[in-house]
Coordinates of C-alpha atoms in Angstrom, one line a residue:
M1 CA 201.6 -140.9 30.4
A2 CA 202.7 -141.3 34.0
A3 CA 202.1 -137.7 34.5
D4 CA 198.7 -137.9 33.1
V5 CA 197.9 -140.7 35.5
D6 CA 199.3 -138.9 38.4
K7 CA 197.1 -136.0 37.6
R8 CA 193.9 -138.1 37.4
I9 CA 194.4 -139.8 40.7
P10 CA 193.8 -136.8 43.0
E11 CA 190.7 -135.9 41.0
E12 CA 189.2 -139.4 41.5
E13 CA 190.2 -139.4 45.2
K14 CA 188.4 -136.1 45.5
K15 CA 185.3 -137.6 44.1
I16 CA 185.4 -140.7 46.3
A17 CA 186.4 -138.9 49.5
P18 CA 182.9 -137.8 50.6
Q19 CA 181.7 -141.4 50.7
N20 CA 184.4 -142.3 53.2
G21 CA 183.8 -139.3 55.4
K22 CA 180.7 -137.4 56.6
Q23 CA 177.5 -137.5 54.6
S24 CA 176.8 -134.6 52.3
P25 CA 173.8 -132.3 52.9
G26 CA 172.2 -133.7 49.8
S27 CA 172.2 -137.2 51.2
R28 CA 170.7 -136.0 54.5
S29 CA 168.0 -134.2 52.6
W30 CA 167.1 -137.4 50.7
I31 CA 166.8 -139.3 54.0
Y32 CA 164.6 -136.6 55.5
R33 CA 162.4 -136.6 52.4
G34 CA 162.0 -140.4 52.7
M35 CA 161.1 -140.2 56.3
W36 CA 158.5 -137.5 55.7
T37 CA 157.1 -139.5 52.8
W38 CA 156.7 -142.5 55.0
V39 CA 155.1 -140.5 57.8
V40 CA 152.6 -138.9 55.3
V41 CA 151.8 -142.3 53.7
C42 CA 151.1 -143.8 57.1
A43 CA 149.2 -140.7 58.3
V44 CA 146.8 -140.4 55.4
P45 CA 145.0 -143.7 56.1
L46 CA 144.8 -142.9 59.8
F47 CA 143.5 -139.4 59.0
A48 CA 140.9 -140.9 56.6
F49 CA 139.9 -143.5 59.2
G50 CA 139.5 -140.7 61.7
I51 CA 137.2 -138.7 59.4
K52 CA 135.2 -141.8 58.6
Y53 CA 134.8 -142.6 62.3
Y54 CA 133.7 -139.1 63.0
Q55 CA 131.2 -139.1 60.1
D56 CA 129.8 -142.5 61.2
A57 CA 129.4 -141.3 64.7
Q58 CA 127.6 -138.2 63.5
L59 CA 125.3 -140.3 61.3
L60 CA 124.6 -142.6 64.2
K61 CA 123.8 -139.6 66.4
R62 CA 121.5 -138.2 63.7
H63 CA 119.8 -141.6 63.2
E64 CA 119.1 -141.9 67.0
E65 CA 117.7 -138.3 67.0
S66 CA 115.6 -139.0 64.0
V67 CA 114.1 -142.2 65.6
R68 CA 113.3 -140.2 68.7
T69 CA 111.7 -137.3 66.8
L70 CA 109.9 -139.2 64.0
G71 CA 109.4 -142.7 65.2
A72 CA 110.1 -145.8 63.1
E73 CA 107.5 -145.1 60.4
G74 CA 108.3 -141.5 60.1
L75 CA 111.9 -142.3 59.7
F76 CA 111.0 -144.8 56.9
L77 CA 109.3 -142.0 55.0
F78 CA 112.2 -139.5 55.7
S79 CA 114.8 -142.1 54.5
S80 CA 112.9 -142.7 51.3
L81 CA 113.4 -139.0 50.4
D82 CA 116.9 -138.7 51.8
T83 CA 118.6 -140.1 48.7
D84 CA 122.2 -139.4 49.8
H85 CA 121.5 -140.8 53.3
D86 CA 123.0 -137.8 55.1
F87 CA 119.9 -137.2 57.3
Y88 CA 119.3 -133.8 55.7
L89 CA 116.7 -133.0 53.0
S90 CA 118.0 -130.8 50.3
P91 CA 115.5 -128.8 48.2
E92 CA 116.0 -131.3 45.4
E93 CA 115.3 -134.2 47.7
F94 CA 112.1 -132.5 49.1
K95 CA 110.9 -131.7 45.6
P96 CA 108.8 -134.9 45.1
I97 CA 106.8 -134.2 48.2
A98 CA 106.3 -130.5 47.4
E99 CA 105.0 -131.6 44.0
K100 CA 102.6 -134.1 45.5
L101 CA 101.3 -131.7 48.1
T102 CA 100.9 -128.7 45.8
G103 CA 100.1 -130.5 42.6
I104 CA 102.6 -128.2 40.8
T105 CA 105.4 -129.8 38.9
N106 CA 108.4 -127.9 37.5
P107 CA 107.9 -127.8 33.7
A108 CA 111.6 -128.2 33.3
D109 CA 111.2 -131.8 34.4
F110 CA 109.1 -132.7 31.4
E111 CA 110.7 -133.5 28.1
E112 CA 109.6 -131.2 25.3
E113 CA 107.6 -132.8 22.5
A114 CA 110.0 -134.2 19.9
I115 CA 110.4 -131.8 17.0
H116 CA 109.4 -133.4 13.7
D117 CA 112.3 -134.0 11.4
P118 CA 111.1 -133.6 7.9
N119 CA 113.9 -135.8 6.6
G120 CA 113.3 -138.4 9.3
E121 CA 111.3 -141.6 9.0
T122 CA 107.5 -141.7 9.2
L123 CA 105.4 -144.4 10.8
T124 CA 101.8 -145.0 9.8
L125 CA 99.4 -146.4 12.4
E126 CA 95.9 -147.8 11.7
A127 CA 93.2 -147.9 14.4
K128 CA 90.6 -150.7 14.6
M129 CA 87.6 -151.0 16.9
Q130 CA 84.6 -153.1 17.7
P131 CA 82.2 -151.3 20.0
L132 CA 81.2 -152.5 23.5
L133 CA 78.7 -155.4 23.6
L134 CA 75.9 -153.8 25.6
D135 CA 74.4 -157.2 26.5
S136 CA 77.8 -158.1 28.2
M137 CA 77.1 -155.6 31.0
T138 CA 76.6 -157.6 34.2
K139 CA 74.3 -155.3 36.1
S140 CA 72.7 -152.7 33.8
K141 CA 72.2 -154.4 30.5
D142 CA 70.2 -152.1 28.2
G143 CA 68.3 -150.5 31.1
F144 CA 71.3 -148.8 32.6
L145 CA 69.4 -148.6 35.9
G146 CA 67.4 -145.6 35.0
V147 CA 70.1 -143.5 33.3
S148 CA 68.6 -141.0 30.8
H149 CA 69.1 -141.7 27.1
S150 CA 71.1 -138.5 26.7
S151 CA 73.7 -139.8 29.3
L152 CA 74.2 -142.8 27.1
S153 CA 74.7 -140.8 23.9
G154 CA 78.5 -140.9 24.2
L155 CA 78.7 -144.7 24.6
R156 CA 76.0 -145.5 22.0
S157 CA 77.5 -143.2 19.3
W158 CA 81.1 -144.5 19.8
K159 CA 81.1 -147.2 17.1
S160 CA 84.4 -146.6 15.3
P161 CA 87.8 -144.9 15.8
A162 CA 87.9 -141.1 15.8
V163 CA 91.0 -141.3 13.5
P164 CA 91.2 -144.5 11.4
S165 CA 94.8 -143.8 10.2
S166 CA 97.5 -141.3 11.2
S167 CA 101.3 -140.8 10.6
F168 CA 103.9 -140.1 13.2
S169 CA 107.6 -139.2 13.1
A170 CA 109.6 -142.3 14.2
S171 CA 111.6 -140.1 16.5
Q172 CA 108.5 -139.4 18.6
F173 CA 108.6 -143.0 19.8
R174 CA 111.9 -142.4 21.6
V175 CA 109.6 -141.9 24.7
F176 CA 109.6 -145.8 24.9
L177 CA 113.4 -146.0 25.0
P178 CA 114.8 -147.1 28.4
P179 CA 116.8 -144.7 30.6
K180 CA 120.5 -145.1 30.7
N181 CA 120.5 -147.3 33.8
K182 CA 117.9 -149.7 32.4
I183 CA 119.6 -151.4 29.4
E184 CA 119.4 -155.1 30.3
V185 CA 116.8 -157.6 29.1
G186 CA 114.1 -157.8 31.8
D187 CA 114.6 -154.3 33.1
T188 CA 111.5 -152.3 33.7
W189 CA 110.9 -148.5 34.1
W190 CA 108.0 -146.0 34.3
V191 CA 107.5 -144.4 30.9
I192 CA 104.9 -142.2 32.6
P193 CA 105.0 -142.4 36.4
S194 CA 102.0 -142.7 38.6
E195 CA 101.2 -139.5 40.6
L196 CA 98.5 -140.9 42.9
N197 CA 99.6 -141.8 46.4
I198 CA 98.8 -141.2 50.0
F199 CA 99.1 -137.4 49.6
T200 CA 96.9 -137.1 46.5
G201 CA 94.1 -139.7 46.9
Y202 CA 91.8 -140.1 43.9
L203 CA 91.2 -137.6 41.1
P204 CA 87.7 -136.1 40.7
N205 CA 84.9 -137.7 38.6
N206 CA 83.2 -134.6 37.5
R207 CA 85.5 -133.7 34.6
Y208 CA 84.9 -133.6 30.9
H209 CA 88.2 -132.6 29.3
P210 CA 91.7 -134.0 30.0
P211 CA 94.5 -131.6 31.1
T212 CA 97.1 -130.6 28.5
P213 CA 99.6 -133.5 28.1
R214 CA 103.2 -132.7 28.8
G215 CA 106.5 -134.4 28.0
R216 CA 106.1 -138.1 27.4
E217 CA 102.4 -137.8 27.8
V218 CA 102.1 -136.0 24.4
L219 CA 102.7 -139.1 22.3
I220 CA 100.5 -141.4 24.4
H221 CA 97.7 -138.8 24.3
S222 CA 98.1 -138.6 20.5
L223 CA 98.0 -142.4 20.1
L224 CA 94.9 -142.8 22.2
S225 CA 93.2 -139.8 20.6
M226 CA 93.0 -142.0 17.4
F227 CA 90.3 -144.0 19.3
H228 CA 88.4 -141.1 21.0
P229 CA 89.0 -137.3 21.3
R230 CA 89.0 -137.3 25.1
P231 CA 91.6 -139.7 26.5
F232 CA 92.8 -139.2 30.1
I233 CA 96.4 -140.3 30.4
K234 CA 96.3 -139.8 34.2
T235 CA 93.5 -142.1 35.4
R236 CA 91.3 -141.3 38.4
F237 CA 92.6 -144.3 40.3
A238 CA 96.0 -145.8 40.9
P239 CA 98.1 -147.2 39.5
Q240 CA 98.4 -144.5 36.8
G241 CA 100.9 -144.2 34.0
A242 CA 102.8 -146.5 31.7
V243 CA 105.5 -149.1 32.4
A244 CA 107.8 -150.7 29.9
C245 CA 110.2 -153.7 29.9
I246 CA 113.0 -154.7 27.5
R247 CA 112.0 -158.1 26.1
A248 CA 114.9 -158.5 23.6
S249 CA 117.9 -156.6 22.4
N250 CA 120.8 -156.7 20.0
D251 CA 123.4 -154.1 19.0
F252 CA 120.9 -151.9 17.1
Y253 CA 117.4 -152.7 18.3
Y254 CA 115.1 -153.1 21.3
D255 CA 111.9 -155.1 21.5
I256 CA 110.0 -153.3 24.3
I257 CA 106.8 -154.6 26.0
F258 CA 104.6 -151.8 27.5
R259 CA 101.4 -151.4 29.4
I260 CA 99.4 -148.2 29.7
H261 CA 96.6 -147.2 32.1
A262 CA 94.3 -144.6 30.6
E263 CA 90.5 -143.9 30.3
F264 CA 88.1 -142.0 28.2
Q265 CA 85.4 -139.5 29.0
L266 CA 82.6 -140.3 26.5
N267 CA 80.2 -137.5 27.4
D268 CA 80.4 -133.7 27.0
I269 CA 78.4 -130.9 28.5
P270 CA 75.4 -130.8 29.0
D271 CA 75.3 -134.6 29.6
F272 CA 76.6 -136.0 32.9
P273 CA 80.1 -137.5 32.9
F274 CA 80.4 -141.1 31.6
W275 CA 83.8 -142.8 32.3
F276 CA 85.0 -145.6 30.1
T277 CA 88.0 -147.4 31.5
P278 CA 89.6 -150.3 29.7
G279 CA 91.4 -152.8 31.9
Q280 CA 94.7 -151.9 30.3
F281 CA 96.4 -151.0 27.0
T282 CA 99.3 -153.3 26.3
G283 CA 101.5 -154.0 23.3
N284 CA 105.1 -153.8 22.0
I285 CA 107.4 -151.7 19.9
V286 CA 110.5 -152.8 18.0
L287 CA 112.7 -149.7 17.4
S288 CA 116.3 -148.8 16.8
K289 CA 118.3 -147.7 19.8
D290 CA 118.5 -144.1 18.4
A291 CA 114.8 -144.1 17.7
S292 CA 115.4 -143.2 14.0
H293 CA 113.6 -146.3 12.9
V294 CA 110.5 -148.2 14.1
R295 CA 110.1 -151.7 12.8
L296 CA 106.8 -152.5 14.5
F297 CA 104.3 -151.0 16.8
H298 CA 101.2 -152.7 18.3
L299 CA 98.9 -151.4 21.0
Y300 CA 95.6 -153.0 22.1
V301 CA 93.1 -153.7 24.9
P302 CA 93.4 -157.4 25.8
N303 CA 90.1 -159.3 25.0
N304 CA 91.0 -162.7 26.5
R305 CA 88.8 -162.1 29.5
S306 CA 85.0 -162.2 29.4
L307 CA 84.9 -158.7 30.9
N308 CA 87.5 -156.0 30.2
V309 CA 86.1 -152.5 30.6
D310 CA 84.8 -150.6 33.7
M311 CA 82.1 -148.0 33.2
E312 CA 81.1 -145.3 35.7
W313 CA 78.6 -142.6 35.3
L314 CA 77.2 -139.8 37.4
Y315 CA 73.5 -139.0 38.0
G316 CA 74.6 -135.3 38.4
A317 CA 77.4 -133.0 37.4
S318 CA 78.8 -132.4 40.9
E319 CA 81.4 -134.6 42.6
S320 CA 78.9 -135.5 45.3
S321 CA 76.4 -136.9 42.8
N322 CA 75.5 -140.6 42.9
M323 CA 77.5 -142.8 40.7
E324 CA 76.6 -146.1 39.0
V325 CA 79.2 -148.7 38.1
D326 CA 79.1 -151.6 35.6
I327 CA 81.5 -153.7 33.6
G328 CA 81.3 -155.1 30.1
Y329 CA 83.2 -156.6 27.2
L330 CA 85.0 -154.7 24.4
P331 CA 85.9 -157.0 21.5
Q332 CA 88.5 -154.8 19.9
L333 CA 90.4 -151.5 20.5
E334 CA 93.7 -151.7 18.6
L335 CA 96.5 -149.7 16.9
Q336 CA 98.8 -151.5 14.5
S337 CA 101.6 -150.1 12.4
A338 CA 100.9 -150.5 8.6
G339 CA 104.6 -151.4 8.2
P340 CA 108.1 -150.3 9.3
S341 CA 108.8 -146.6 9.3
T342 CA 110.3 -145.2 6.1
P343 CA 112.1 -142.0 5.1
S344 CA 110.5 -139.4 2.9
V345 CA 113.6 -139.1 0.8
I346 CA 116.6 -141.3 0.0
T347 CA 120.0 -139.6 -0.7
D348 CA 123.3 -141.0 -1.9
E349 CA 126.6 -140.4 -0.3
Q350 CA 126.9 -136.9 -1.9
G351 CA 123.5 -135.9 -0.6
N352 CA 121.7 -136.2 -3.9
I353 CA 118.1 -137.3 -3.8
I354 CA 117.7 -140.6 -5.5
D355 CA 114.1 -141.4 -4.4
R356 CA 111.3 -139.6 -2.5
R357 CA 107.8 -140.3 -1.3
D358 CA 105.3 -139.4 -4.1
S359 CA 102.4 -137.0 -4.0
S360 CA 100.0 -139.8 -3.0
N361 CA 102.0 -140.2 0.2
E362 CA 102.7 -143.8 -0.6
P363 CA 105.8 -145.0 1.3
I364 CA 109.1 -145.8 -0.4
Q365 CA 109.4 -149.5 -0.9
F366 CA 112.1 -151.2 1.1
V367 CA 113.2 -154.8 1.8
F368 CA 114.1 -155.0 5.5
E369 CA 116.5 -157.5 7.0
E370 CA 115.3 -159.9 9.6
I371 CA 116.2 -159.0 13.2
H372 CA 118.2 -161.5 15.2
W373 CA 118.2 -161.0 18.9
T374 CA 121.3 -161.6 21.0
S375 CA 119.5 -161.6 24.3
E376 CA 115.8 -162.1 25.0
I377 CA 113.1 -163.4 27.3
S378 CA 109.6 -164.6 26.6
Q379 CA 106.6 -162.3 26.0
E380 CA 105.0 -163.8 29.1
E381 CA 108.0 -163.2 31.3
A382 CA 108.3 -159.6 30.2
A383 CA 104.6 -159.0 30.7
R384 CA 105.0 -160.3 34.2
H385 CA 107.8 -158.0 35.0
V386 CA 105.6 -155.1 33.9
E387 CA 102.7 -156.4 35.9
V388 CA 104.7 -156.7 39.1
T389 CA 105.9 -153.1 38.7
F390 CA 102.3 -151.9 38.5
Y391 CA 100.9 -154.3 41.1
P392 CA 103.4 -155.4 43.9
F393 CA 100.8 -158.0 45.1
K394 CA 101.6 -160.0 41.9
K395 CA 104.9 -160.9 43.5
V396 CA 102.8 -163.9 44.5
S397 CA 101.8 -165.9 41.4
Y398 CA 98.0 -166.1 40.9
L399 CA 97.2 -169.2 38.8
P400 CA 94.1 -169.7 36.7
F401 CA 91.2 -171.4 38.5
S402 CA 91.6 -174.5 36.4
E403 CA 95.3 -174.9 37.4
A404 CA 95.3 -173.8 41.1
F405 CA 93.8 -176.9 42.6
D406 CA 96.1 -179.4 40.9
R407 CA 99.1 -177.3 42.0
A408 CA 97.7 -177.2 45.5
Q409 CA 97.3 -181.0 45.5
A410 CA 100.8 -181.5 44.2
E411 CA 102.4 -179.1 46.8
K412 CA 100.1 -180.1 49.6
K413 CA 98.9 -176.5 50.1
L414 CA 95.5 -174.8 50.4
V415 CA 94.0 -172.6 47.8
H416 CA 93.7 -168.8 48.5
S417 CA 91.0 -167.9 46.1
I418 CA 89.5 -164.5 45.3
L419 CA 86.2 -164.3 43.5
L420 CA 85.1 -160.9 42.2
W421 CA 83.1 -159.0 39.7
G422 CA 86.0 -157.4 37.8
A423 CA 89.6 -158.3 37.2
L424 CA 91.9 -158.1 40.1
D425 CA 95.0 -157.1 38.1
D426 CA 93.8 -154.4 35.8
Q427 CA 91.7 -151.1 35.9
S428 CA 88.4 -152.9 35.5
C429 CA 88.7 -154.0 39.0
S430 CA 86.2 -154.3 41.9
G431 CA 89.0 -155.3 44.3
R432 CA 90.9 -152.1 44.1
T433 CA 91.2 -151.5 47.8
L434 CA 92.1 -155.1 48.5
R435 CA 95.1 -155.2 46.1
E436 CA 96.4 -151.8 47.1
T437 CA 96.5 -152.6 50.8
V438 CA 96.6 -156.1 52.3
L439 CA 97.5 -158.2 49.3
E440 CA 100.8 -156.3 48.7
S441 CA 101.9 -156.1 52.4
S442 CA 105.0 -158.1 53.2
P443 CA 103.5 -160.3 55.9
V444 CA 100.6 -161.4 53.7
L445 CA 102.9 -162.0 50.7
A446 CA 105.2 -164.2 52.9
L447 CA 102.3 -166.2 54.3
L448 CA 100.7 -166.7 50.9
N449 CA 104.0 -167.9 49.4
Q450 CA 104.6 -170.3 52.3
S451 CA 101.2 -172.0 52.7
F452 CA 98.9 -171.2 49.8
I453 CA 98.4 -171.5 46.0
S454 CA 96.7 -168.2 45.0
S455 CA 94.1 -167.7 42.3
W456 CA 91.5 -165.1 41.3
S457 CA 88.5 -165.5 39.1
L458 CA 85.6 -163.5 37.6
V459 CA 82.1 -164.5 38.7
K460 CA 81.0 -164.7 35.1
E461 CA 83.8 -167.2 34.2
L462 CA 82.9 -169.5 37.1
E463 CA 79.3 -169.4 36.1
N464 CA 80.5 -170.6 32.7
L465 CA 82.6 -173.3 34.3
Q466 CA 79.7 -174.4 36.5
A467 CA 77.6 -174.9 33.3
D468 CA 80.3 -176.9 31.6
E469 CA 79.1 -180.5 31.7
Q470 CA 82.2 -181.7 30.0
N471 CA 84.4 -181.1 33.0
S472 CA 82.4 -182.2 36.1
A473 CA 85.3 -181.8 38.5
L474 CA 85.9 -178.1 37.7
S475 CA 82.2 -177.5 37.5
E476 CA 81.8 -178.7 41.1
K477 CA 84.6 -176.5 42.3
A478 CA 83.0 -173.5 40.6
R479 CA 79.7 -174.3 42.1
L480 CA 81.2 -174.5 45.6
H481 CA 82.8 -171.1 45.1
L482 CA 79.7 -169.4 43.7
E483 CA 77.6 -170.7 46.7
K484 CA 79.8 -168.7 49.0
Y485 CA 80.1 -165.6 46.9
S486 CA 78.5 -162.2 47.8
F487 CA 78.9 -159.0 45.8
P488 CA 81.4 -157.5 45.0
V489 CA 84.4 -159.6 46.3
E490 CA 84.7 -162.8 48.3
M491 CA 88.0 -164.1 49.7
M492 CA 88.1 -167.8 50.3
V493 CA 90.4 -170.6 51.6
A494 CA 89.7 -173.9 49.9
L495 CA 91.0 -177.5 50.1
P496 CA 92.6 -178.9 46.9
N497 CA 89.3 -180.8 46.3
G498 CA 87.4 -177.4 46.1
T499 CA 85.8 -177.5 49.6
I500 CA 85.6 -174.0 51.0
V501 CA 86.8 -174.1 54.6
H502 CA 86.8 -170.3 55.3
H503 CA 85.6 -167.2 53.5
I504 CA 85.0 -163.5 54.1
N505 CA 83.3 -160.7 52.0
A506 CA 85.4 -157.7 51.1
N507 CA 82.8 -155.2 52.5
F508 CA 82.6 -157.1 55.8
F509 CA 86.4 -157.2 55.9
L510 CA 86.7 -153.4 55.3
D511 CA 84.1 -152.8 58.0
Q512 CA 86.2 -154.8 60.4
T513 CA 89.4 -152.9 59.6
A514 CA 87.9 -149.4 59.4
M515 CA 89.8 -147.1 61.6
K516 CA 88.2 -144.6 64.0
P517 CA 89.5 -141.0 63.6
E518 CA 91.4 -141.2 66.9
E519 CA 93.0 -144.5 65.9
E520 CA 94.1 -143.3 62.4
E521 CA 97.3 -141.6 63.5
A522 CA 98.5 -144.6 65.5
T523 CA 97.9 -147.2 62.8
F524 CA 98.9 -145.3 59.6
S525 CA 101.6 -147.1 57.7
F526 CA 104.0 -146.1 55.0
S527 CA 105.4 -149.5 54.1
G528 CA 104.5 -153.2 54.0
G529 CA 107.1 -153.7 56.7
F530 CA 104.8 -152.2 59.4
E531 CA 101.6 -154.1 60.2
D532 CA 98.3 -152.2 60.1
P533 CA 94.8 -153.4 61.2
S534 CA 93.9 -154.6 57.7
T535 CA 97.1 -156.6 57.3
S536 CA 96.7 -158.3 60.8
T537 CA 93.1 -159.0 60.1
Y538 CA 93.8 -160.6 56.7
I539 CA 96.6 -162.7 58.3
S540 CA 94.2 -163.8 60.9
F541 CA 91.7 -164.8 58.2
L542 CA 94.4 -166.9 56.4
K543 CA 95.6 -168.6 59.6
E544 CA 92.0 -169.4 60.6
G545 CA 91.6 -171.0 57.2
L546 CA 94.7 -173.1 57.9
E547 CA 93.3 -174.2 61.3
K548 CA 89.9 -175.1 59.8
A549 CA 91.5 -177.1 57.1
K550 CA 93.1 -179.3 59.7
E551 CA 89.6 -180.2 60.9
Y552 CA 88.5 -181.2 57.4
L553 CA 91.6 -183.2 56.8
A554 CA 91.3 -185.0 60.1
Q555 CA 87.8 -186.2 59.3

């Protein structure tokens, strides 16, 4: 036993010995590795900071060079294209401008028309129409100011829908589904983007047949073709396209509000072009998130205004021919789903057919569960989101004439009132230039929000109010407005009691702000953040109204 112990002691001493003497090479290696690790850990943030500092310095240098080269407004346009903010335009970033300048769009950007799934669900839509009331036209009435009878043939013969009923694959309606980054209630997006801007101007009037629809346009074109065979999905005037908003959602369904701007060409060769432009098409669709099922679809032209359709016709076939314009009332233009979409066949878990649509094409009968939304906003709020996307000037609330003066009285503000022939916030508008320029500029929006209650009204509606003996107060306010009105648009500043303290006609306003050719380059603006002559003139008009109101209030 002792011998065994004696034998072990030297071995243990051998193992312990290195700790009492010099450090082994392995220990030194461990220390060196730790030091290098510490150096690297400290150096990486410093190195990254150095790179970031260099990049920031380079970006600042490029920014200063860009300002010197392009100026502030040119830099604004450049930055709107430079999506990665590196002060270089890649071909992909320049692509939108190339498409606008050339009018040629890469076909790959358009979604292909959805292939019909024979085993998918089918949705049946029914079209309803009541033709235009000719006596509602405000200028032409039945005479149409000398237009030949043949030029009216398209309008007079359009009494009913071209296709009273039609079936669609439910999957085709996936065009209304939101993009991946727009999934919250209240989110809006362009279903069909507007292509009219400062580079393209307006589209020509002397056309008879619409271009071939592509991508998402295909379904919209098919829907509107149920009304008339020649719908134009891209209108002649901005804003074009279609915008949608999620009104409600749950785990499986969306309720989506949409608005479409489109128009019809009612005439064909040899008659001269006759354009029929409803103020808007609006509606909603309730569909599953995979677009396999559509619970409801409704599309219609709103008829709550006394006038809702713009009409324009040429006296000749060329673009330079004289054009006449009028506005009227269309009682009904509507598409409604006959019921939820249904499959053509029903199979069991083994794939065996247990029911199918019969030869009469009658849908299979189902009982559908009620949809309960987990998140939603009101129809009115969703419609407003869509409206502001189309018309930035609606960032300011425009109240009905009957409400504006009471609100102004309560908030101790003046009334900014616009009286016009056609609606300000749809395509039957006679104030198109006004809304697309000064009314959406940032300085004007700020001043209107601060000091005014805004309202716009149709001339015909104020004429009706003036004749209303049951409401003498509103009748008097309508009379005061009509006294100052001149065709086509009158902008006014009024006291809460209806007294007009300042007004200007749109034509006179545009003459005041018209730019001479040599001034055009200096005053051109790409954004509401830079003031142009029309913006400064309109601000002066509003401020003059505020000053004149002080005189009335002091009396």
